[in-house]
PDB file of C-alpha atoms in Angstrom:
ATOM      1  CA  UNK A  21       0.000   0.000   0.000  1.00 35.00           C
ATOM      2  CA  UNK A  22       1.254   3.266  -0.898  1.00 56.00           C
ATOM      3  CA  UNK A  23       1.925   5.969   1.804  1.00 72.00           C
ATOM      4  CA  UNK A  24      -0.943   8.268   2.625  1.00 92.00           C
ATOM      5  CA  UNK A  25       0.738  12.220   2.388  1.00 94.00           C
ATOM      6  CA  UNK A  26      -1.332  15.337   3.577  1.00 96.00           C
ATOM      7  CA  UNK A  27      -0.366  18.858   3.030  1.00 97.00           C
ATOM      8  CA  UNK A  28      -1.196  20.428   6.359  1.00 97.00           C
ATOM      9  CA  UNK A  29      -1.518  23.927   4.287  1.00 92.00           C
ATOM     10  CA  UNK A  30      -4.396  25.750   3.031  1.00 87.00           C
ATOM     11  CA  UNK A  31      -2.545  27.444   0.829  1.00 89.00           C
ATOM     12  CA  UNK A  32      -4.080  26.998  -2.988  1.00 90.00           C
ATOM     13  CA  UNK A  33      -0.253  27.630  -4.349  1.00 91.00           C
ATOM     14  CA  UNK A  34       1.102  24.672  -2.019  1.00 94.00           C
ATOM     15  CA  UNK A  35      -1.204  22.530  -3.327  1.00 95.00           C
ATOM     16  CA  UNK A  36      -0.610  23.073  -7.458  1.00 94.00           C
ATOM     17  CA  UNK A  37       3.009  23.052  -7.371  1.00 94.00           C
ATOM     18  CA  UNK A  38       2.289  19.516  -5.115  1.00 94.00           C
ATOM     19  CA  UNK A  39       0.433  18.315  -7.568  1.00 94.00           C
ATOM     20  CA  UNK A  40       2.627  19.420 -10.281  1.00 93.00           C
ATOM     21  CA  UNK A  41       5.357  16.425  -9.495  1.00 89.00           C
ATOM     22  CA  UNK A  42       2.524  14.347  -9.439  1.00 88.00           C
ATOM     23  CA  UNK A  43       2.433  12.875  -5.835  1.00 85.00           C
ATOM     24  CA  UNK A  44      -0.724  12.074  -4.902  1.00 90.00           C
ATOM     25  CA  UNK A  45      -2.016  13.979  -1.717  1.00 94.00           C
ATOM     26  CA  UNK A  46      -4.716  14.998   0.908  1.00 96.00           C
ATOM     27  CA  UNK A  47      -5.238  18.283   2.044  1.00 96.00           C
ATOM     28  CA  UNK A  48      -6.030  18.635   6.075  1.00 96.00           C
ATOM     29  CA  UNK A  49      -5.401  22.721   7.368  1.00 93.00           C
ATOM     30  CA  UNK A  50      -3.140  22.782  10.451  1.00 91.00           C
ATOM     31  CA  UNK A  51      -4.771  24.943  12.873  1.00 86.00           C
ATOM     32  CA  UNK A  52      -2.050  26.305  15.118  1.00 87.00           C
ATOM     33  CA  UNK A  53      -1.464  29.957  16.616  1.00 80.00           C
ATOM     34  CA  UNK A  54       1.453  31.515  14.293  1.00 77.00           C
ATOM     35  CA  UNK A  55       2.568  34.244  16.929  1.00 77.00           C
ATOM     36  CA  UNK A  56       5.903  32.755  18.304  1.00 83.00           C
ATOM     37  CA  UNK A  57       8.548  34.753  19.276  1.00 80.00           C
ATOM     38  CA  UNK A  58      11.296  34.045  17.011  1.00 82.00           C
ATOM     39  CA  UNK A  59      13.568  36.790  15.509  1.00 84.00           C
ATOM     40  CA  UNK A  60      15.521  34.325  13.471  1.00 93.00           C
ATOM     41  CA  UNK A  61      13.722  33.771  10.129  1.00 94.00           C
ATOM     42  CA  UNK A  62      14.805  30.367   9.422  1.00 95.00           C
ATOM     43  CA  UNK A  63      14.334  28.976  13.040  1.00 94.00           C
ATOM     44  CA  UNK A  64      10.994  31.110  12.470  1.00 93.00           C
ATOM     45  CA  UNK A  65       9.482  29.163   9.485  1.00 95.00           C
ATOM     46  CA  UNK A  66      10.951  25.918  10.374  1.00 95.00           C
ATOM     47  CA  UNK A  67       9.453  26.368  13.784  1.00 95.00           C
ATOM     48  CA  UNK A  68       6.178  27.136  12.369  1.00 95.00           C
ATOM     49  CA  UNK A  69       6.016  24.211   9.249  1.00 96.00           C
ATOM     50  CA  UNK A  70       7.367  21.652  12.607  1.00 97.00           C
ATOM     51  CA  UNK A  71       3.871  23.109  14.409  1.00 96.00           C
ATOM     52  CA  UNK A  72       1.619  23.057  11.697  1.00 97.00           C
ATOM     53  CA  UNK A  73       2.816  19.131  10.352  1.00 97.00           C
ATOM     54  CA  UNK A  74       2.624  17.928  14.264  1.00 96.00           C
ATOM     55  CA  UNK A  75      -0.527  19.238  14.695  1.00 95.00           C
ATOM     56  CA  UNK A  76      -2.260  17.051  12.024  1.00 96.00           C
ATOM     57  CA  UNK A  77       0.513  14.253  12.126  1.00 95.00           C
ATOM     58  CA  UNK A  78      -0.267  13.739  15.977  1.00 93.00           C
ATOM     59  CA  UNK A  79      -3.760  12.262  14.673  1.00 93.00           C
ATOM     60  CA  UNK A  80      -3.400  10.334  11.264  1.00 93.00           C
ATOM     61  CA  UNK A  81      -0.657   7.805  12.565  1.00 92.00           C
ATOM     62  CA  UNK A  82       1.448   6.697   9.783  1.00 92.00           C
ATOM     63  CA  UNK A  83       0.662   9.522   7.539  1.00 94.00           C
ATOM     64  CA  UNK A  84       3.317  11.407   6.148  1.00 96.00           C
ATOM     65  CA  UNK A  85       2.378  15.295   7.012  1.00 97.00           C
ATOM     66  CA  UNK A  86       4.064  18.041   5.234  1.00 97.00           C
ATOM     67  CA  UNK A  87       3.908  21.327   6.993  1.00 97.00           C
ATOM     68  CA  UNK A  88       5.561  24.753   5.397  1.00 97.00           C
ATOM     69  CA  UNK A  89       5.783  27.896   6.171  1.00 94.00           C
ATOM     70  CA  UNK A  90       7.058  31.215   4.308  1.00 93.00           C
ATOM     71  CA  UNK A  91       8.131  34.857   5.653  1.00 92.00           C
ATOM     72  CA  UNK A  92       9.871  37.587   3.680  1.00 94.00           C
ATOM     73  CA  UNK A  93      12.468  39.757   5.421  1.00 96.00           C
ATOM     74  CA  UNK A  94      13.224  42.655   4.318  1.00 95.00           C
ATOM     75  CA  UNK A  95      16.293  44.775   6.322  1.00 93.00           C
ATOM     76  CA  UNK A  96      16.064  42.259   9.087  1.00 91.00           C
ATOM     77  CA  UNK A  97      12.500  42.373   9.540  1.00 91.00           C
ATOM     78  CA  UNK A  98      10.418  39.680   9.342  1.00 91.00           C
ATOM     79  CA  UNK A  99       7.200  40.360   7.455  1.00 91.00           C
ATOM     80  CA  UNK A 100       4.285  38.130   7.335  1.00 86.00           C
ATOM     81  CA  UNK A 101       0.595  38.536   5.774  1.00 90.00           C
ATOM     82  CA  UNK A 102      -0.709  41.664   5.531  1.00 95.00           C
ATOM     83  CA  UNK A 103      -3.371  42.312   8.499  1.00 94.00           C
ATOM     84  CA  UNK A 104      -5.491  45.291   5.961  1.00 96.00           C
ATOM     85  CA  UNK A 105      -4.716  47.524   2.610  1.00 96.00           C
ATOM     86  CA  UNK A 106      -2.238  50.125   4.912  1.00 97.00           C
ATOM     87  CA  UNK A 107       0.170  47.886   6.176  1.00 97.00           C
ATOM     88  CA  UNK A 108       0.215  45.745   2.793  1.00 97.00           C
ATOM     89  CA  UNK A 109       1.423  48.702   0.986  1.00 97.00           C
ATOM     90  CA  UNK A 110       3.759  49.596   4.312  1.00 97.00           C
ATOM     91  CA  UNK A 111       5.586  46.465   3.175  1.00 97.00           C
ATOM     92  CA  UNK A 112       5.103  46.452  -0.156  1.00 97.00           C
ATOM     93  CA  UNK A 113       7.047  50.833   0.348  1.00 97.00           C
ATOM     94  CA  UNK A 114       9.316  48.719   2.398  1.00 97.00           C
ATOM     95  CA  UNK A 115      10.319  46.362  -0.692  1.00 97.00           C
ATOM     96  CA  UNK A 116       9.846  48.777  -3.667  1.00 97.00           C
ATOM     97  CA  UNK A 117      13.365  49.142  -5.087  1.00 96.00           C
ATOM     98  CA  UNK A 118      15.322  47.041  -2.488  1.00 96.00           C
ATOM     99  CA  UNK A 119      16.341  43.031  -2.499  1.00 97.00           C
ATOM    100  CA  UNK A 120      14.527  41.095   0.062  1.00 97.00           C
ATOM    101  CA  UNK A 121      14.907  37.119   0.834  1.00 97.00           C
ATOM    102  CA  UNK A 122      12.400  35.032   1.097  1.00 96.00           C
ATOM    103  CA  UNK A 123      12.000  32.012   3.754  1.00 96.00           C
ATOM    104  CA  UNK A 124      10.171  29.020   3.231  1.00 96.00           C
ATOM    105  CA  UNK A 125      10.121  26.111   6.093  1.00 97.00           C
ATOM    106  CA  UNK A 126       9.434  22.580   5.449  1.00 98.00           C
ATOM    107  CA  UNK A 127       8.443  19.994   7.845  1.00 97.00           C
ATOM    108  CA  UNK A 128       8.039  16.472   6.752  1.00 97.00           C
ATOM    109  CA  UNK A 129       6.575  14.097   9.850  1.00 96.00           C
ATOM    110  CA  UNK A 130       5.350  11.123  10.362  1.00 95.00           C
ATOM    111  CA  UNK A 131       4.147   9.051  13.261  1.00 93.00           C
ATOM    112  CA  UNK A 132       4.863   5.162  13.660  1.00 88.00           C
ATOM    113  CA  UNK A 133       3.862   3.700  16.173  1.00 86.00           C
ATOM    114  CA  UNK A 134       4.038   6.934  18.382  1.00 82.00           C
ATOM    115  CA  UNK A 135       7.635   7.706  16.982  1.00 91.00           C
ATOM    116  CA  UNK A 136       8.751  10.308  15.333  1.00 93.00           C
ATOM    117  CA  UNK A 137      10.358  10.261  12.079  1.00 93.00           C
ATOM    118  CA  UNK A 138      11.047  13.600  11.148  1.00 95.00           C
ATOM    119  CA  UNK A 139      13.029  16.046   8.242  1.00 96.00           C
ATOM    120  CA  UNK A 140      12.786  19.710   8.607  1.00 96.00           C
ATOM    121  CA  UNK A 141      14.820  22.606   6.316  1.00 97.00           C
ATOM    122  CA  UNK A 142      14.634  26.266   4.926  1.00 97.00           C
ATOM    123  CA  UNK A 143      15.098  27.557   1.825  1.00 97.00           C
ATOM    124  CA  UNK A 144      16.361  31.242   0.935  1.00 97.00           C
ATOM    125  CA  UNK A 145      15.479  33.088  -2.366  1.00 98.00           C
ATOM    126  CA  UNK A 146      16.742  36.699  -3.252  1.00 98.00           C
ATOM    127  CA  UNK A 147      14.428  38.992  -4.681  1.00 97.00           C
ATOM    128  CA  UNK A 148      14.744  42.178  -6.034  1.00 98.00           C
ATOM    129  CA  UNK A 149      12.377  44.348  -6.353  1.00 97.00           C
ATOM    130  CA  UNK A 150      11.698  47.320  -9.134  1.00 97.00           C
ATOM    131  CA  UNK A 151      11.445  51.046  -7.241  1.00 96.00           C
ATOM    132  CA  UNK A 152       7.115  50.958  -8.048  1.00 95.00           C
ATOM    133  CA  UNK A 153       5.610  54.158  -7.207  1.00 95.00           C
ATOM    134  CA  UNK A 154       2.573  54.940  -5.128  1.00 96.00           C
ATOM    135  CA  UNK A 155       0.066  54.272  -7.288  1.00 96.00           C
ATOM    136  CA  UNK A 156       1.611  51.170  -9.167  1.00 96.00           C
ATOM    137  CA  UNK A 157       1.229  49.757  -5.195  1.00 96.00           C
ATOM    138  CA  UNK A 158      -1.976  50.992  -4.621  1.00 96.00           C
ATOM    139  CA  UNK A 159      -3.398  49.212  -7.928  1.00 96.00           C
ATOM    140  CA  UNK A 160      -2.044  46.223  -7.177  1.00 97.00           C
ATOM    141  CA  UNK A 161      -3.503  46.597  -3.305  1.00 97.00           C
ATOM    142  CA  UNK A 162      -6.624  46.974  -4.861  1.00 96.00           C
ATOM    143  CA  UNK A 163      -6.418  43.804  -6.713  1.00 96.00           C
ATOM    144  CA  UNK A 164      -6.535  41.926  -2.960  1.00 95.00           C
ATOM    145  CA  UNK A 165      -4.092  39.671  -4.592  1.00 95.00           C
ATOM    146  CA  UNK A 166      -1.298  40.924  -1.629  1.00 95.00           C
ATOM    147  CA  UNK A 167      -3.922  39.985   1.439  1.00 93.00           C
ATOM    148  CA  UNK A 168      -2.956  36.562   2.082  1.00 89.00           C
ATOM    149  CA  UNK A 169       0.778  36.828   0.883  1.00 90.00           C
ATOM    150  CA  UNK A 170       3.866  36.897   3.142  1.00 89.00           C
ATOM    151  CA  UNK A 171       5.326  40.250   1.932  1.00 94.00           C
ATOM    152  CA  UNK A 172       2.050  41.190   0.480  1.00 95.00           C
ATOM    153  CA  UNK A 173       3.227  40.257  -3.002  1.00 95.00           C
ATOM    154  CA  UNK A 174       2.291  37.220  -5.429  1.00 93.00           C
ATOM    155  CA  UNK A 175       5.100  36.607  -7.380  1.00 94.00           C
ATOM    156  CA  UNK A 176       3.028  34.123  -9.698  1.00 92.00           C
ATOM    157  CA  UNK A 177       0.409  36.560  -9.835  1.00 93.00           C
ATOM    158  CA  UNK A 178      -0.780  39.995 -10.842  1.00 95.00           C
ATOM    159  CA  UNK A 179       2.785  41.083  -8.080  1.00 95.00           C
ATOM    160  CA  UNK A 180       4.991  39.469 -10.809  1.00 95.00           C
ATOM    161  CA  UNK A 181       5.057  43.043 -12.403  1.00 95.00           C
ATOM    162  CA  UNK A 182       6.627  44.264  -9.514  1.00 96.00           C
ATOM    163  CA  UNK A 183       9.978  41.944  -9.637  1.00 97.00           C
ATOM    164  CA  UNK A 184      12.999  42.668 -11.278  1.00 97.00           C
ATOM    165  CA  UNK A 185      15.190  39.685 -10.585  1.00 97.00           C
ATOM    166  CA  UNK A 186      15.180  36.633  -8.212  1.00 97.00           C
ATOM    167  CA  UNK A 187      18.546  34.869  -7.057  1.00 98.00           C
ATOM    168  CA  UNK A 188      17.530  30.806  -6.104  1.00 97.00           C
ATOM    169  CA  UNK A 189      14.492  28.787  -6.221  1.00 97.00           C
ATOM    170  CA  UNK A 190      11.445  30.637  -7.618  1.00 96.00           C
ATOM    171  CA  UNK A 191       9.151  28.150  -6.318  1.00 96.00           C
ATOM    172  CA  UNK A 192      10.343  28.780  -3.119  1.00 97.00           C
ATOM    173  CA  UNK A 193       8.855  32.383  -2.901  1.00 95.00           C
ATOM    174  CA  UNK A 194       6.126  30.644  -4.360  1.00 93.00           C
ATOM    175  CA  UNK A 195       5.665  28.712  -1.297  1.00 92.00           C
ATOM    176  CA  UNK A 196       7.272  25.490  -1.021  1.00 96.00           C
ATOM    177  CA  UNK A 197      10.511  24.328  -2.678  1.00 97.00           C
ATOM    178  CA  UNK A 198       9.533  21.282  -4.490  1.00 96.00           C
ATOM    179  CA  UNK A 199      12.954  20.298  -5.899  1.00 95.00           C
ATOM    180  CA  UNK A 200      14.485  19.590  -2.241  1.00 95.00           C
ATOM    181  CA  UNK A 201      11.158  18.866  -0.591  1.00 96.00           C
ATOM    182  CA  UNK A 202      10.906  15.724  -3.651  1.00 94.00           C
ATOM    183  CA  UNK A 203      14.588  15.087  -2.428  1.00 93.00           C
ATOM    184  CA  UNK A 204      13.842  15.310   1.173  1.00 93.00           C
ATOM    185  CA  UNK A 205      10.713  12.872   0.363  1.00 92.00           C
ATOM    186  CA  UNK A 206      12.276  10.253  -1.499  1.00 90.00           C
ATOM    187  CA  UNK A 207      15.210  10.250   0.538  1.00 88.00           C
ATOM    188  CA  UNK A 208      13.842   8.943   3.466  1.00 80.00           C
ATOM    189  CA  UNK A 209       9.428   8.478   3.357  1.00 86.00           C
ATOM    190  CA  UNK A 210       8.608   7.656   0.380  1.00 76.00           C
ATOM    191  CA  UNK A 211       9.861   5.643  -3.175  1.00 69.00           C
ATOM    192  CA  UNK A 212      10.319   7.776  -6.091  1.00 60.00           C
ATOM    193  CA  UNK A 213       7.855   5.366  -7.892  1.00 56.00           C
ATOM    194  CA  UNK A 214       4.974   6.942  -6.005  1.00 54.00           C
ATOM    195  CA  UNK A 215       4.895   9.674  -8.744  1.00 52.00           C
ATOM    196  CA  UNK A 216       2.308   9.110 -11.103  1.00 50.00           C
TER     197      UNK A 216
END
């Protein structure tokens, strides 16, 4: 029998590049609080993808959870989502004409037999950004594209505009490095035959 895998993320980008390497999958949302105080970025989203996978591994025993989370960081600040329109185009002010990197955490867990059997990594992308003016941000804000983005940008979206050049994985700003996350997989959970 093949190994059950369930993307503990809501996240509608997570899912289609998942699906792109054809693995097949379940979706199941973590639901964890995100407010940790971590001023590291790559503790912080490896941290947060370890929370989010235990909290749906810790109830589907032998299931093979995947948990990620991504940040950007821009001058040493950490940004997440967006909470309304004003601080999304704080951020996005904050990135216009500057290089950022982005942060993605993966947590892969599984549960045997109440042991853990666990792989957990960041990624880092450099982006640079174009210097966008005021109302070039404000469009885009008004597309709601940049609400439930990390950075308040969609870089395979309407916010590709706004990009000048990325340095590394572009999937990873995305939201989940697929190359190493198949590596991480087939290294040690699953059989690269499961891909269809």
């Amino acid at each position: 029998m093949k190994n059950k895998i369930i993307l503990a993320s809501a996240s509608p980008r997570r899912k289609e590049l998942l699906e792109q390497i054809g693995i097949p999958f379940s979706v199941i949302t973590a639901d964890i609080d995100e407010n940790i105080s971590e001023s590291d970025p790559k503790a912080y989203v490896m941290t947060l993808s370890y929370n989010k996978a235990y909290n749906i591994a810790a109830s589907n025993e032998g299931s093979i959870v995947i948990g990620a989370d991504t940040v950007v960081v821009c001058d040493g600040i950490i940004l997440g989502k967006p909470i309304d329109e004003n601080d999304a185009f704080r951020m996005l002010k904050m990135l216009s004409g500057n290089e950022h990197q982005v942060y993605t955490g993966v947590t892969i867990l599984r549960f045997n037999n109440g042991k853990e059997q666990k792989t957990s990594f960041a990624e880092r992308t450099t982006v640079k950004m174009f210097e966008n003016d005021d109302e070039t941000l404000r469009s885009y804000i008004k597309t709601k594209e940049p609400m439930d983005k990390a950075g308040a940008y969609g870089i395979q979206g309407k916010g590709a505009v706004l990009v000048e050049s990325i340095t590394g994985d572009y999937n990873n700003v995305v939201g989940l490095p697929i190359a190493r996350l198949w590596r991480e997989l087939t290294t040690g959970f699953i059989h690269s035959s499961t891909i269809e």
